[in-house]
XYZ file of C-alpha atoms in Angstrom:
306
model
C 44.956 63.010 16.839
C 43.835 61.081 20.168
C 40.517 59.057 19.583
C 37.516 60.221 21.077
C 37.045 60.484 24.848
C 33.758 60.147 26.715
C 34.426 61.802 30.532
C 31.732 60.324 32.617
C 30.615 62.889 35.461
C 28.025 61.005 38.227
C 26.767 63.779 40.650
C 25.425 64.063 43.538
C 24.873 67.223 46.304
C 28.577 68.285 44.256
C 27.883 72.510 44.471
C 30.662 73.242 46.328
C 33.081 71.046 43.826
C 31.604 70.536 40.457
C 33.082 73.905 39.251
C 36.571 72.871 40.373
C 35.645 69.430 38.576
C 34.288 70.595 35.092
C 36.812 73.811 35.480
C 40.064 71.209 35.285
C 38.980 69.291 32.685
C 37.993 72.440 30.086
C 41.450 73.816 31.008
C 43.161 70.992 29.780
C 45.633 71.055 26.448
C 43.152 68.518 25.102
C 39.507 69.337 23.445
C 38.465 65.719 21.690
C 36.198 64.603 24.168
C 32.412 64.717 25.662
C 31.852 65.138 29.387
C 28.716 63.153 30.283
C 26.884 64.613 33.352
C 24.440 62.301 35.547
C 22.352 64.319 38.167
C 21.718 61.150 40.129
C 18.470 63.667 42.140
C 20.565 66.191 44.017
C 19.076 68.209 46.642
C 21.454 71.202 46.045
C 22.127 73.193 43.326
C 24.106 71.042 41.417
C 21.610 70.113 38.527
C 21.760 74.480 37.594
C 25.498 74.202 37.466
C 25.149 71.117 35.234
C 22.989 72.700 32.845
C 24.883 76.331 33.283
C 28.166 74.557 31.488
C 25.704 72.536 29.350
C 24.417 76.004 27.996
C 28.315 77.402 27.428
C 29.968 74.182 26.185
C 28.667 71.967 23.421
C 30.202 68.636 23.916
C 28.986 69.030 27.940
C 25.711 67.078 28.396
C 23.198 66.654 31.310
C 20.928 63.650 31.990
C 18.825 63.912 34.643
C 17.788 61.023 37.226
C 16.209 60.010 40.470
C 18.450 59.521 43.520
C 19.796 55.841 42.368
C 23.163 55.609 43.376
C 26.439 56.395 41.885
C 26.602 53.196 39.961
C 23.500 53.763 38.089
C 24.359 56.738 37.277
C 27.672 55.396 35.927
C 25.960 52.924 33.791
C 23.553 55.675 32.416
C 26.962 57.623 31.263
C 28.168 54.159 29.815
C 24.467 53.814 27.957
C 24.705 56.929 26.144
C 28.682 57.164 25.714
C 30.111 57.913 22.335
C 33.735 57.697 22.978
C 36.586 55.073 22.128
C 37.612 55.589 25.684
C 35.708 55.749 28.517
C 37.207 57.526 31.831
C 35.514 58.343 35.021
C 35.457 61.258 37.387
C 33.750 62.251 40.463
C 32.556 65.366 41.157
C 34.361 65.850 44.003
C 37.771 65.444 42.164
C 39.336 67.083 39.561
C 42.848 66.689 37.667
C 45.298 68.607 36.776
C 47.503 69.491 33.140
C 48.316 66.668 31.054
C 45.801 64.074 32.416
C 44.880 62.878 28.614
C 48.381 63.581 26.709
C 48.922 59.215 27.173
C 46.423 59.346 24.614
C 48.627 60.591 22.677
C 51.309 58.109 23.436
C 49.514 54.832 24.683
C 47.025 52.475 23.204
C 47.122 49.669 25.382
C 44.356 47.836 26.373
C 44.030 49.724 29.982
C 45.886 52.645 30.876
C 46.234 53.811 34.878
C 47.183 56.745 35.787
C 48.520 57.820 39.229
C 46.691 59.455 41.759
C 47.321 62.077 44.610
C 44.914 63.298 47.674
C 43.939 66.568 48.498
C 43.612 67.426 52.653
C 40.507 68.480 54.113
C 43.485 71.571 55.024
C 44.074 71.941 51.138
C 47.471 70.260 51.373
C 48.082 67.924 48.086
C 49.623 64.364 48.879
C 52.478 62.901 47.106
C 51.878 60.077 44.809
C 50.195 57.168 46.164
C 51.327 54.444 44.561
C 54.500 53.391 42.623
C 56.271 56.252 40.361
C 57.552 53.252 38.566
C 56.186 53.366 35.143
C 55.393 49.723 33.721
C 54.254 48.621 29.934
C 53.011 45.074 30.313
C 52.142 42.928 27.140
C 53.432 39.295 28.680
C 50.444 37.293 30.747
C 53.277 37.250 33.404
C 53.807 40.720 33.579
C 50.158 41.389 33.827
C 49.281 38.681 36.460
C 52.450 39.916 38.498
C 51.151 43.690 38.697
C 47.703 42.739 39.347
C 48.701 40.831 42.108
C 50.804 43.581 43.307
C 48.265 45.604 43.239
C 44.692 44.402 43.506
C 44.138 44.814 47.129
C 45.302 48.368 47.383
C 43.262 51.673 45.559
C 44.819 50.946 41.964
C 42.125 48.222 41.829
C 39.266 49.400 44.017
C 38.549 52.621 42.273
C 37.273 52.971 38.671
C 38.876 56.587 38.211
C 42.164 57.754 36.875
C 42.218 54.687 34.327
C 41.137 54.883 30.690
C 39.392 51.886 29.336
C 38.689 50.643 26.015
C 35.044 50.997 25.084
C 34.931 47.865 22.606
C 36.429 45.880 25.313
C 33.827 47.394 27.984
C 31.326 45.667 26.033
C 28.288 45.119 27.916
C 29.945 45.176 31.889
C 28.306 47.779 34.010
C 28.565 48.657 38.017
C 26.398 46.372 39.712
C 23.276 48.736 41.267
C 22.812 46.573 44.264
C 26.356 46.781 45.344
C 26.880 49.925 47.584
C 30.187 48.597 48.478
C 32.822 46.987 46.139
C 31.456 48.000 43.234
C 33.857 49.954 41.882
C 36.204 46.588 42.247
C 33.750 44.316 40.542
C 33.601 45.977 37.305
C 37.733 46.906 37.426
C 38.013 42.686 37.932
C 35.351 42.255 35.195
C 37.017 44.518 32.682
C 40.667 43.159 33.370
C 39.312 39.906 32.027
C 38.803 41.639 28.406
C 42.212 42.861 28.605
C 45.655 41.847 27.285
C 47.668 44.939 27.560
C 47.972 47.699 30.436
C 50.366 50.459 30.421
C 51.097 51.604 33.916
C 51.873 55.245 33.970
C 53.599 55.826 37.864
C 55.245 59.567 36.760
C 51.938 61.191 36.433
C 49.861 61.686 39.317
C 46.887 63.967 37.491
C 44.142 62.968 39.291
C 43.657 64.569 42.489
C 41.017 62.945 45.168
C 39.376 65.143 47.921
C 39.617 63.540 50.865
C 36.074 62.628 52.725
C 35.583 64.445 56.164
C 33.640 61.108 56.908
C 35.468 57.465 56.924
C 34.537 54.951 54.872
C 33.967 52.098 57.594
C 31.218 55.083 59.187
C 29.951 55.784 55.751
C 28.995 51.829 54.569
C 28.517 50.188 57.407
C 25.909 47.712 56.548
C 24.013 44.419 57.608
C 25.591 40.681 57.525
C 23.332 40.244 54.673
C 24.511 42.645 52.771
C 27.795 42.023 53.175
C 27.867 38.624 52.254
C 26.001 38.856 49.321
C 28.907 41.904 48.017
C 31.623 39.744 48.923
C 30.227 36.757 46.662
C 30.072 38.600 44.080
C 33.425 40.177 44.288
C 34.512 36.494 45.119
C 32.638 35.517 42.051
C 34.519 38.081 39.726
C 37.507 37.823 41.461
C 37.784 33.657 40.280
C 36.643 35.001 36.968
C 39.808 36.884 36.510
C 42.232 34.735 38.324
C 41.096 32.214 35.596
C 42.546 33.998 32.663
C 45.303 35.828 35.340
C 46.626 33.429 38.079
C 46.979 35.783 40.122
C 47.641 34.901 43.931
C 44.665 34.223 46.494
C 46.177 36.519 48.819
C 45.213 39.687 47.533
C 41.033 38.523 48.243
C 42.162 38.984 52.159
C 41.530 43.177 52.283
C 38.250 42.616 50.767
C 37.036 39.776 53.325
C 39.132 41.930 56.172
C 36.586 45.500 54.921
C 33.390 43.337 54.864
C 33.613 41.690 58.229
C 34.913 44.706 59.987
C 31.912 46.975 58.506
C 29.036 44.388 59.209
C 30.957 44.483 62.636
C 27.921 45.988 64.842
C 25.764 42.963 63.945
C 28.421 40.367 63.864
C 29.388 41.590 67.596
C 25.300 40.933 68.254
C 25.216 37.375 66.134
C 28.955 36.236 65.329
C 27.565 32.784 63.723
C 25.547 34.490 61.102
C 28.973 35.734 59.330
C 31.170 32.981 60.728
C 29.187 30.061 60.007
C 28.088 31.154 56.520
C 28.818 28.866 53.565
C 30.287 31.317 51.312
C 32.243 32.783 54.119
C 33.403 29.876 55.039
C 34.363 29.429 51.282
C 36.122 32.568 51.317
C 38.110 31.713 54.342
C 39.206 28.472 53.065
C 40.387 30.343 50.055
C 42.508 32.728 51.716
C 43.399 30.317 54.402
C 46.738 30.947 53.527
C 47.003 34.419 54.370
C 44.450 34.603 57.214
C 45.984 35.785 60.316
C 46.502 33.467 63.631
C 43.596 34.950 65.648
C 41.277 34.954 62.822
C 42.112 31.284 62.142
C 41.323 30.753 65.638
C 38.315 32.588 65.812
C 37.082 30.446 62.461
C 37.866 27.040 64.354
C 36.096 28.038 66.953
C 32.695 28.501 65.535
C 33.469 26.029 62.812
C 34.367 23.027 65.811
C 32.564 24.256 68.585
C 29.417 26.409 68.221
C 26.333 24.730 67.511
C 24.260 25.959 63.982
């Protein structure tokens, strides 16, 4: 028998998907689990439906909050979760038949799962990353598929992985983070780690494509931006301490940042550009930074005033 699964559920203004959501996990060949459900102060009707499967399902539970943002509601799941496994969902995406059976199989420290998209026009994606399945136990092995790997989705998002709750320990989602939080606690977790089993074959969760992009969605002050990437910076070190993994996979994340702080740094270009931990950051990466950006960096590093 698999160990104990908590399924942790934040939602937010979900009525239109939760059913689809809570409908593909119940239909599952697989019953030893808890689905955790965090209102996080929707405006719709989503709180009834929570409490409507709550009623009809005993191991479904509801906690109600304020509007607080998806990572407090996260770390409100994690508070109250009873599970040896943790795995996360959102309530806009749902998976399909045989999305726990590796619990059956696996018991490595971290276990990933594949992922596919679903169109705004319905259409399901292939797999998105590697069908390549991939047991590592070896430091090498590890550091050489996190490397692979850490600047693309596998890393970024905290869904479609099951993670050891004793190794979880005390990390949560950082609540002033709006952006790159879901990286900063993967990065902090992989530090507990010293097994992942990589499972390519098995695509079972399915995310719903946003009608809205994500550079729309977060863009956000200088400020703010800086302050993110430090801390991603921060955890990123962390893990490259135990993992030498290479510098080059930090580039995406400084790339995102500047490019969705872009409407200010167009108005005040030495506020980013001139900042000491972005200046850290570049000197980092330097290595991997492309010609015009190293340009544009020796520029206002030589011959802009402070």
């Amino acid at each position: 028998m698999s160990q104990f699964v908590s399924i942790i559920i934040p939602v937010y203004n979900a009525e239109s998907t939760l059913c689809k959501c809570l409908d593909s996990i119940l239909t599952q060949d697989f019953n030893n689990y808890e689905i955790i459900l965090v209102n996080d102060g929707s405006k719709d009707s989503s709180l009834d439906i929570c409490k409507e499967y709550a009623s009809k399902y005993n191991n479904i539970f509801v906690f109600n909050q304020n509007n607080a943002g998806v990572s407090t509601a996260r770390n409100a799941g994690l508070d109250v979760a009873k599970g040896d496994w943790i795995t996360f969902i959102d309530s806009d995406d749902y998976i399909e038949d045989g999305y726990f059976s590796c619990l059956n199989i696996y018991n490595e420290d971290l276990i990933i799962l594949n992922s596919k998209t679903l169109s705004l026009s319905g259409d399901i994606g292939d797999s998105l990353f590697s069908k390549t399945d991939n047991q590592l136990y070896k430091k090498g092995s590890i550091t050489h598929f996190i490397s692979n790997n850490i600047d693309n989705a596998l890393f970024r998002t905290p869904w479609a992985k099951f993670y050891k709750k004793e190794l979880i320990k005390d990390t949560r989602f950082d609540i002033n983070m709006k952006v790159g939080e879901d990286s900063h606690f993967v990065f902090r977790y992989l530090c507990n780690i010293k097994s992942i089993r990589y499972i390519g074959n098995r695509a079972n969760y399915i995310i719903r494509l946003s009608e809205q992009e994500s550079n729309v969605k977060y863009s956000s002050s200088i400020d703010y931006c800086i302050e993110s990437l430090r801390k991603l910076f921060q955890a990123y070190r962390q893990l490259q301490a135990i993992y030498p993994i290479s510098n080059k996979g930090f580039i995406s994340y400084l790339g995102y940042f500047k490019f969705i702080c872009r409407d200010e740094r167009n108005k005040n270009p030495k506020k980013w550009w001139k900042n000491k931990y972005v200046k850290e950051m570049y000197q980092f990466t330097w290595k991997y930074v492309s010609l015009s950006q190293k340009v544009k960096y020796l520029y206002f590093q030589l011959f802009k005033s402070t």
